[in-house]
Amino acid sequence: MKSDVHPPAVSVIMPVLNEERHLREAVHAILQQEYAGEMEVVVALGPSTDRTDEIAAELVKEDPRVHTVPNPTGRTPAALNAAIKASRHPIVVRVDGHAALSPGYITTAVRLLEETGAMNVGGIMHAQGTNAWEQAVAAAMTSKIGVGNAAFHTGGDAQQAETVYLGVFRREALEQQGGYNVEFIRAQDWELNFRIREAGGLIWFSPELKVSYRPRPSVKALAKQYKDYGRWRHVVARYHQGSINLRYLAPPVAVCAIAAGLVVGAALTPWGLVVPGGYLAAIAAGSVPAGKGLPLKARLQIPVALATMHMSWGWGFLTSPRSLAKRVIASRRPAVLGETQEA
């Protein structure tokens, strides 16, 4: 790549389903990128029940760089594959419909691809809320008590990574691996990056790259999101033995310990309530630094957000059916080696 002469053309792909709240903002953040190369935006439309399709049609009329492709399944990996197929440029940028690229994101990502030789680069999922609840969730999602030491949530040094948030890919890597595995309704990024790494490709995390992320708007929506995260993290653990660590085991252990403490406390001795009481005290204390600078209404809701995230993730992990993992494992795609790796 000779970005100082002719920056490579870029295709931005975006899977959307019921994204009327943030779609226009997300697309505008792409179109306003000061990138010297050619750019297109491909929006894969799932079967939305809100005004998403109408807004997408308006965006297509407003800017010739935007076009859409149907995704009748509504599933994210299928949407991504459809958008990749409909796009045409050598660099592929993944963006979600409730996320907004920071200024200079694409220029920086293309530079990092060139400097590192990586097949995929990504950065920080910078959660930001527009009301008190979303601010509370954003604080929880960017704190170590909320998500552990995950670099793409909390930041860190530029380094090689197992996976990254969203990602900016060389098209050759996507085409070589045949795109996303459609069986991975969640965790499809991890699975694709796993195959890219198996084929000898580098995945690179850099804090220079930031994407603003809009948290789920209610406790119910957040609980479903994190239950799905836990459910699919267990699928990943069964799919790839050795990929689990203590950070992933903490939520299911907490769910079991709190449930046991409540049962013992109710049936045998009040001492059993020490565990759930200790957990509540811990998240209350952890909410103080996490909520620094936020309005009081948002700070008071951080413990609710933390408990929702932890308990839902843990429950999803514990109840993830083995049959789901078996189906996913049956669809396993071996990493495809390029000519340079085979030589």
Tab-separated table of C-alpha atoms in Angstrom:
chain	number	residue	atom	x	y	z
A	1	MET	CA	0.000	0.000	0.000
A	2	LYS	CA	1.298	3.453	-0.891
A	3	SER	CA	-1.055	5.570	1.199
A	4	ASP	CA	1.035	8.710	0.654
A	5	VAL	CA	0.355	8.590	-3.121
A	6	HIS	CA	-2.891	6.764	-3.810
A	7	PRO	CA	-4.682	5.561	-0.654
A	8	PRO	CA	-6.463	2.262	-1.287
A	9	ALA	CA	-10.194	2.385	-1.871
A	10	VAL	CA	-12.298	1.371	1.129
A	11	SER	CA	-15.597	-0.495	1.490
A	12	VAL	CA	-17.473	0.059	4.751
A	13	ILE	CA	-19.922	-2.745	5.554
A	14	MET	CA	-22.733	-2.359	8.080
A	15	PRO	CA	-25.256	-5.015	9.217
A	16	VAL	CA	-28.460	-3.417	10.529
A	17	LEU	CA	-31.665	-4.599	12.157
A	18	ASN	CA	-34.030	-2.217	13.963
A	19	GLU	CA	-31.459	0.574	14.106
A	20	GLU	CA	-33.687	3.615	13.505
A	21	ARG	CA	-32.287	5.392	16.574
A	22	HIS	CA	-28.658	5.461	15.458
A	23	LEU	CA	-28.409	4.496	11.764
A	24	ARG	CA	-28.259	8.020	10.366
A	25	GLU	CA	-25.611	9.055	12.908
A	26	ALA	CA	-23.566	5.926	12.193
A	27	VAL	CA	-23.585	6.441	8.415
A	28	HIS	CA	-22.857	10.163	8.686
A	29	ALA	CA	-19.807	9.403	10.858
A	30	ILE	CA	-18.518	7.283	7.962
A	31	LEU	CA	-19.292	9.772	5.202
A	32	GLN	CA	-17.636	12.586	7.164
A	33	GLN	CA	-14.317	10.734	7.403
A	34	GLU	CA	-11.563	12.808	5.836
A	35	TYR	CA	-10.134	9.943	3.808
A	36	ALA	CA	-8.261	10.711	0.605
A	37	GLY	CA	-9.149	7.437	-1.106
A	38	GLU	CA	-12.374	6.277	-2.717
A	39	MET	CA	-15.044	5.001	-0.324
A	40	GLU	CA	-18.364	3.164	-0.457
A	41	VAL	CA	-20.828	2.182	2.270
A	42	VAL	CA	-22.807	-1.068	1.973
A	43	VAL	CA	-25.700	-1.417	4.429
A	44	ALA	CA	-27.090	-4.953	4.812
A	45	LEU	CA	-30.765	-4.642	5.737
A	46	GLY	CA	-32.345	-7.254	7.968
A	47	PRO	CA	-36.143	-7.593	8.388
A	48	SER	CA	-36.563	-4.558	10.658
A	49	THR	CA	-39.885	-3.654	12.242
A	50	ASP	CA	-39.062	0.023	12.735
A	51	ARG	CA	-38.064	2.825	10.307
A	52	THR	CA	-34.608	1.408	9.544
A	53	ASP	CA	-35.340	0.615	5.886
A	54	GLU	CA	-36.919	4.031	5.318
A	55	ILE	CA	-33.918	5.817	6.819
A	56	ALA	CA	-31.533	3.663	4.762
A	57	ALA	CA	-33.429	4.571	1.579
A	58	GLU	CA	-33.118	8.258	2.454
A	59	LEU	CA	-29.365	7.865	2.976
A	60	VAL	CA	-28.991	6.178	-0.425
A	61	LYS	CA	-30.774	9.116	-2.095
A	62	GLU	CA	-28.659	11.664	-0.210
A	63	ASP	CA	-25.240	10.216	-1.064
A	64	PRO	CA	-24.225	8.063	-4.070
A	65	ARG	CA	-21.563	6.334	-1.989
A	66	VAL	CA	-24.263	4.553	0.044
A	67	HIS	CA	-26.115	1.496	-1.187
A	68	THR	CA	-27.974	-1.394	0.407
A	69	VAL	CA	-28.180	-5.148	0.098
A	70	PRO	CA	-30.891	-7.416	1.569
A	71	ASN	CA	-30.274	-9.767	4.489
A	72	PRO	CA	-33.527	-11.738	4.833
A	73	THR	CA	-32.178	-13.921	7.667
A	74	GLY	CA	-31.591	-10.932	9.945
A	75	ARG	CA	-28.473	-12.643	11.265
A	76	THR	CA	-25.295	-10.623	11.643
A	77	PRO	CA	-22.783	-13.004	9.973
A	78	ALA	CA	-25.069	-13.466	6.972
A	79	ALA	CA	-25.443	-9.682	6.713
A	80	LEU	CA	-21.684	-9.215	6.813
A	81	ASN	CA	-21.120	-11.826	4.122
A	82	ALA	CA	-23.793	-10.265	1.892
A	83	ALA	CA	-22.224	-6.828	2.317
A	84	ILE	CA	-18.731	-8.166	1.601
A	85	LYS	CA	-19.993	-9.835	-1.587
A	86	ALA	CA	-21.722	-6.626	-2.707
A	87	SER	CA	-18.674	-4.450	-1.984
A	88	ARG	CA	-15.640	-4.109	-4.241
A	89	HIS	CA	-12.674	-2.365	-2.608
A	90	PRO	CA	-9.416	-3.886	-1.211
A	91	ILE	CA	-9.922	-2.603	2.350
A	92	VAL	CA	-13.084	-3.635	4.224
A	93	VAL	CA	-14.180	-1.710	7.320
A	94	ARG	CA	-16.811	-3.275	9.564
A	95	VAL	CA	-19.132	-0.872	11.399
A	96	ASP	CA	-22.357	-1.585	13.320
A	97	GLY	CA	-25.562	0.417	13.029
A	98	HIS	CA	-25.314	1.654	16.637
A	99	ALA	CA	-21.658	2.680	16.395
A	100	ALA	CA	-19.950	5.831	15.113
A	101	LEU	CA	-16.381	5.998	13.794
A	102	SER	CA	-14.157	8.619	15.396
A	103	PRO	CA	-12.633	11.283	13.081
A	104	GLY	CA	-9.636	9.920	11.189
A	105	TYR	CA	-10.537	6.296	11.972
A	106	ILE	CA	-10.260	4.973	8.411
A	107	THR	CA	-7.066	6.906	7.616
A	108	THR	CA	-5.450	5.626	10.824
A	109	ALA	CA	-6.589	2.041	10.235
A	110	VAL	CA	-5.218	1.960	6.687
A	111	ARG	CA	-1.904	3.353	7.962
A	112	LEU	CA	-1.761	0.677	10.677
A	113	LEU	CA	-2.454	-2.089	8.153
A	114	GLU	CA	0.512	-0.834	6.155
A	115	GLU	CA	2.823	-0.354	9.130
A	116	THR	CA	2.099	-3.672	10.848
A	117	GLY	CA	1.379	-5.933	7.889
A	118	ALA	CA	-1.732	-7.097	9.769
A	119	MET	CA	-4.710	-8.703	8.091
A	120	ASN	CA	-7.110	-7.011	10.503
A	121	VAL	CA	-6.763	-4.032	12.847
A	122	GLY	CA	-9.189	-2.731	15.451
A	123	GLY	CA	-9.354	-0.565	18.523
A	124	ILE	CA	-11.483	0.574	21.421
A	125	MET	CA	-15.221	0.107	21.813
A	126	HIS	CA	-15.842	3.540	23.319
A	127	ALA	CA	-19.242	3.226	24.971
A	128	GLN	CA	-21.150	6.515	25.269
A	129	GLY	CA	-24.682	7.108	26.538
A	130	THR	CA	-27.269	9.705	25.607
A	131	ASN	CA	-29.300	9.454	28.847
A	132	ALA	CA	-28.671	8.463	32.478
A	133	TRP	CA	-29.227	4.722	31.954
A	134	GLU	CA	-27.029	4.533	28.875
A	135	GLN	CA	-24.349	6.571	30.664
A	136	ALA	CA	-24.462	4.067	33.526
A	137	VAL	CA	-24.100	1.133	31.123
A	138	ALA	CA	-21.268	2.898	29.299
A	139	ALA	CA	-19.439	3.416	32.596
A	140	ALA	CA	-19.915	-0.251	33.481
A	141	MET	CA	-18.736	-1.398	30.037
A	142	THR	CA	-15.524	0.636	30.238
A	143	SER	CA	-14.578	-0.332	33.812
A	144	LYS	CA	-12.459	-3.275	34.910
A	145	ILE	CA	-15.077	-4.321	37.457
A	146	GLY	CA	-17.516	-4.547	34.560
A	147	VAL	CA	-15.505	-6.268	31.845
A	148	GLY	CA	-12.163	-7.235	33.362
A	149	ASN	CA	-9.005	-6.288	31.487
A	150	ALA	CA	-10.390	-6.556	27.930
A	151	ALA	CA	-8.250	-4.041	26.016
A	152	PHE	CA	-10.916	-3.140	23.468
A	153	HIS	CA	-13.179	-2.044	26.343
A	154	THR	CA	-10.720	-0.431	28.729
A	155	GLY	CA	-7.771	0.473	26.491
A	156	GLY	CA	-4.159	-0.678	26.484
A	157	ASP	CA	-0.963	-0.710	24.486
A	158	ALA	CA	-0.871	-1.422	20.765
A	159	GLN	CA	-0.173	-5.129	20.366
A	160	GLN	CA	-0.962	-8.394	18.652
A	161	ALA	CA	-4.421	-9.632	19.666
A	162	GLU	CA	-6.666	-12.701	19.435
A	163	THR	CA	-9.562	-10.583	18.204
A	164	VAL	CA	-10.542	-6.917	17.944
A	165	TYR	CA	-13.731	-4.872	18.024
A	166	LEU	CA	-15.366	-4.681	14.566
A	167	GLY	CA	-12.162	-4.595	12.485
A	168	VAL	CA	-10.591	-3.159	9.333
A	169	PHE	CA	-9.584	-6.026	7.044
A	170	ARG	CA	-7.584	-6.651	3.930
A	171	ARG	CA	-10.151	-8.096	1.518
A	172	GLU	CA	-7.745	-10.886	0.644
A	173	ALA	CA	-8.016	-12.222	4.207
A	174	LEU	CA	-11.829	-12.236	4.101
A	175	GLU	CA	-11.973	-13.890	0.698
A	176	GLN	CA	-9.274	-16.393	1.562
A	177	GLN	CA	-11.245	-17.563	4.622
A	178	GLY	CA	-14.624	-17.492	2.879
A	179	GLY	CA	-16.021	-14.747	5.092
A	180	TYR	CA	-17.839	-15.214	8.381
A	181	ASN	CA	-19.192	-18.534	9.632
A	182	VAL	CA	-22.982	-18.018	9.567
A	183	GLU	CA	-23.490	-20.488	12.439
A	184	PHE	CA	-21.874	-18.004	14.831
A	185	ILE	CA	-24.843	-15.759	15.594
A	186	ARG	CA	-22.599	-14.093	18.164
A	187	ALA	CA	-18.791	-14.239	18.494
A	188	GLN	CA	-18.440	-14.375	14.704
A	189	ASP	CA	-15.566	-11.884	14.923
A	190	TRP	CA	-13.611	-14.124	17.257
A	191	GLU	CA	-14.139	-17.172	15.040
A	192	LEU	CA	-13.078	-15.398	11.841
A	193	ASN	CA	-10.035	-13.865	13.493
A	194	PHE	CA	-9.150	-17.307	14.843
A	195	ARG	CA	-9.033	-18.680	11.288
A	196	ILE	CA	-7.036	-15.698	10.059
A	197	ARG	CA	-4.501	-16.282	12.847
A	198	GLU	CA	-4.380	-20.016	12.117
A	199	ALA	CA	-3.509	-19.140	8.513
A	200	GLY	CA	-0.584	-17.052	9.748
A	201	GLY	CA	-2.258	-13.643	9.618
A	202	LEU	CA	-1.691	-10.943	12.228
A	203	ILE	CA	-4.568	-9.360	14.184
A	204	TRP	CA	-3.564	-5.989	15.637
A	205	PHE	CA	-5.112	-3.901	18.429
A	206	SER	CA	-4.386	-0.184	18.617
A	207	PRO	CA	-5.811	2.404	21.057
A	208	GLU	CA	-5.496	4.932	18.228
A	209	LEU	CA	-8.709	3.482	16.804
A	210	LYS	CA	-11.918	4.391	18.615
A	211	VAL	CA	-15.521	3.664	17.755
A	212	SER	CA	-18.333	5.293	19.735
A	213	TYR	CA	-20.817	2.634	20.818
A	214	ARG	CA	-24.398	3.247	21.974
A	215	PRO	CA	-25.413	0.938	24.845
A	216	ARG	CA	-28.703	-0.942	24.980
A	217	PRO	CA	-31.551	1.359	26.066
A	218	SER	CA	-33.112	-0.772	28.836
A	219	VAL	CA	-32.304	-3.336	31.522
A	220	LYS	CA	-34.175	-5.992	29.517
A	221	ALA	CA	-32.218	-5.270	26.333
A	222	LEU	CA	-28.896	-5.227	28.206
A	223	ALA	CA	-29.744	-8.521	29.929
A	224	LYS	CA	-30.525	-10.191	26.588
A	225	GLN	CA	-27.315	-8.845	25.056
A	226	TYR	CA	-25.127	-10.180	27.867
A	227	LYS	CA	-26.995	-13.473	28.127
A	228	ASP	CA	-26.203	-13.977	24.431
A	229	TYR	CA	-22.570	-13.007	25.038
A	230	GLY	CA	-22.229	-15.625	27.786
A	231	ARG	CA	-24.089	-18.264	25.793
A	232	TRP	CA	-21.822	-17.826	22.788
A	233	ARG	CA	-18.634	-17.513	24.836
A	234	HIS	CA	-19.331	-21.034	26.104
A	235	VAL	CA	-19.814	-22.160	22.494
A	236	VAL	CA	-16.400	-20.666	21.700
A	237	ALA	CA	-14.865	-22.469	24.694
A	238	ARG	CA	-16.223	-25.776	23.447
A	239	TYR	CA	-15.258	-24.950	19.865
A	240	HIS	CA	-11.693	-24.059	20.769
A	241	GLN	CA	-10.453	-25.765	23.931
A	242	GLY	CA	-7.925	-23.663	25.768
A	243	SER	CA	-9.528	-20.340	24.870
A	244	ILE	CA	-11.174	-19.884	28.260
A	245	ASN	CA	-9.579	-17.939	31.120
A	246	LEU	CA	-10.437	-16.723	34.618
A	247	ARG	CA	-12.025	-13.508	33.321
A	248	TYR	CA	-14.631	-15.558	31.451
A	249	LEU	CA	-15.251	-17.909	34.371
A	250	ALA	CA	-15.857	-15.126	36.902
A	251	PRO	CA	-19.512	-14.386	35.979
A	252	PRO	CA	-20.762	-18.018	36.007
A	253	VAL	CA	-18.905	-18.644	39.273
A	254	ALA	CA	-20.517	-15.518	40.734
A	255	VAL	CA	-23.995	-16.650	39.637
A	256	CYS	CA	-23.511	-20.057	41.278
A	257	ALA	CA	-22.038	-18.604	44.474
A	258	ILE	CA	-24.787	-15.998	44.867
A	259	ALA	CA	-27.534	-18.549	44.180
A	260	ALA	CA	-26.011	-20.946	46.709
A	261	GLY	CA	-25.637	-18.145	49.253
A	262	LEU	CA	-29.286	-17.146	48.895
A	263	VAL	CA	-30.470	-20.744	49.311
A	264	VAL	CA	-28.258	-21.360	52.343
A	265	GLY	CA	-29.221	-17.992	53.822
A	266	ALA	CA	-32.926	-18.697	53.442
A	267	ALA	CA	-32.901	-22.354	54.496
A	268	LEU	CA	-30.044	-22.809	56.959
A	269	THR	CA	-28.187	-19.805	58.303
A	270	PRO	CA	-28.026	-16.056	57.665
A	271	TRP	CA	-24.285	-16.494	57.154
A	272	GLY	CA	-25.120	-17.710	53.655
A	273	LEU	CA	-26.108	-14.164	52.756
A	274	VAL	CA	-22.498	-13.040	53.172
A	275	VAL	CA	-21.734	-13.974	49.550
A	276	PRO	CA	-24.576	-12.075	47.833
A	277	GLY	CA	-24.110	-9.237	50.314
A	278	GLY	CA	-20.411	-9.109	49.571
A	279	TYR	CA	-21.109	-9.021	45.836
A	280	LEU	CA	-23.522	-6.114	46.218
A	281	ALA	CA	-20.974	-4.256	48.343
A	282	ALA	CA	-18.265	-4.884	45.746
A	283	ILE	CA	-20.263	-3.550	42.782
A	284	ALA	CA	-21.432	-0.577	44.850
A	285	ALA	CA	-17.820	0.263	45.714
A	286	GLY	CA	-16.668	-0.333	42.140
A	287	SER	CA	-19.356	2.001	40.849
A	288	VAL	CA	-17.798	4.981	42.591
A	289	PRO	CA	-14.660	5.301	40.420
A	290	ALA	CA	-16.554	4.064	37.349
A	291	GLY	CA	-19.100	6.859	37.677
A	292	LYS	CA	-16.661	9.697	38.242
A	293	GLY	CA	-17.865	12.854	36.507
A	294	LEU	CA	-21.331	11.510	35.705
A	295	PRO	CA	-24.657	12.976	36.917
A	296	LEU	CA	-26.030	11.503	40.151
A	297	LYS	CA	-28.896	9.729	38.348
A	298	ALA	CA	-26.410	7.879	36.141
A	299	ARG	CA	-24.062	7.017	39.015
A	300	LEU	CA	-26.910	5.469	41.002
A	301	GLN	CA	-27.735	3.120	38.122
A	302	ILE	CA	-24.213	1.769	37.581
A	303	PRO	CA	-24.632	-1.064	40.167
A	304	VAL	CA	-27.808	-2.140	38.333
A	305	ALA	CA	-25.944	-2.167	35.024
A	306	LEU	CA	-23.036	-4.125	36.520
A	307	ALA	CA	-25.279	-6.724	38.146
A	308	THR	CA	-27.293	-7.103	34.930
A	309	MET	CA	-24.139	-7.623	32.882
A	310	HIS	CA	-22.508	-10.062	35.311
A	311	MET	CA	-25.579	-12.164	36.115
A	312	SER	CA	-26.883	-12.306	32.537
A	313	TRP	CA	-23.467	-13.224	31.113
A	314	GLY	CA	-22.992	-15.885	33.782
A	315	TRP	CA	-26.467	-17.328	33.295
A	316	GLY	CA	-26.010	-17.407	29.530
A	317	PHE	CA	-22.704	-19.239	29.949
A	318	LEU	CA	-24.165	-21.790	32.367
A	319	THR	CA	-27.264	-22.508	30.263
A	320	SER	CA	-25.569	-22.590	26.854
A	321	PRO	CA	-26.756	-25.893	25.339
A	322	ARG	CA	-24.136	-28.406	24.296
A	323	SER	CA	-26.229	-29.090	21.183
A	324	LEU	CA	-25.573	-25.526	19.994
A	325	ALA	CA	-21.832	-26.043	20.294
A	326	LYS	CA	-22.081	-29.383	18.480
A	327	ARG	CA	-23.868	-27.736	15.554
A	328	VAL	CA	-21.300	-24.973	15.400
A	329	ILE	CA	-18.392	-27.407	15.671
A	330	ALA	CA	-19.909	-29.449	12.816
A	331	SER	CA	-19.751	-26.310	10.668
A	332	ARG	CA	-16.092	-25.736	11.505
A	333	ARG	CA	-14.141	-24.258	8.641
A	334	PRO	CA	-10.425	-25.052	8.619
A	335	ALA	CA	-8.217	-22.022	8.105
A	336	VAL	CA	-7.290	-21.599	4.451
A	337	LEU	CA	-3.590	-21.034	3.920
A	338	GLY	CA	-2.435	-18.603	1.290
A	339	GLU	CA	0.362	-19.333	-1.148
A	340	THR	CA	2.924	-17.644	1.097
A	341	GLN	CA	1.977	-19.776	4.078
A	342	GLU	CA	1.958	-22.992	2.050
A	343	ALA	CA	5.347	-22.372	0.517
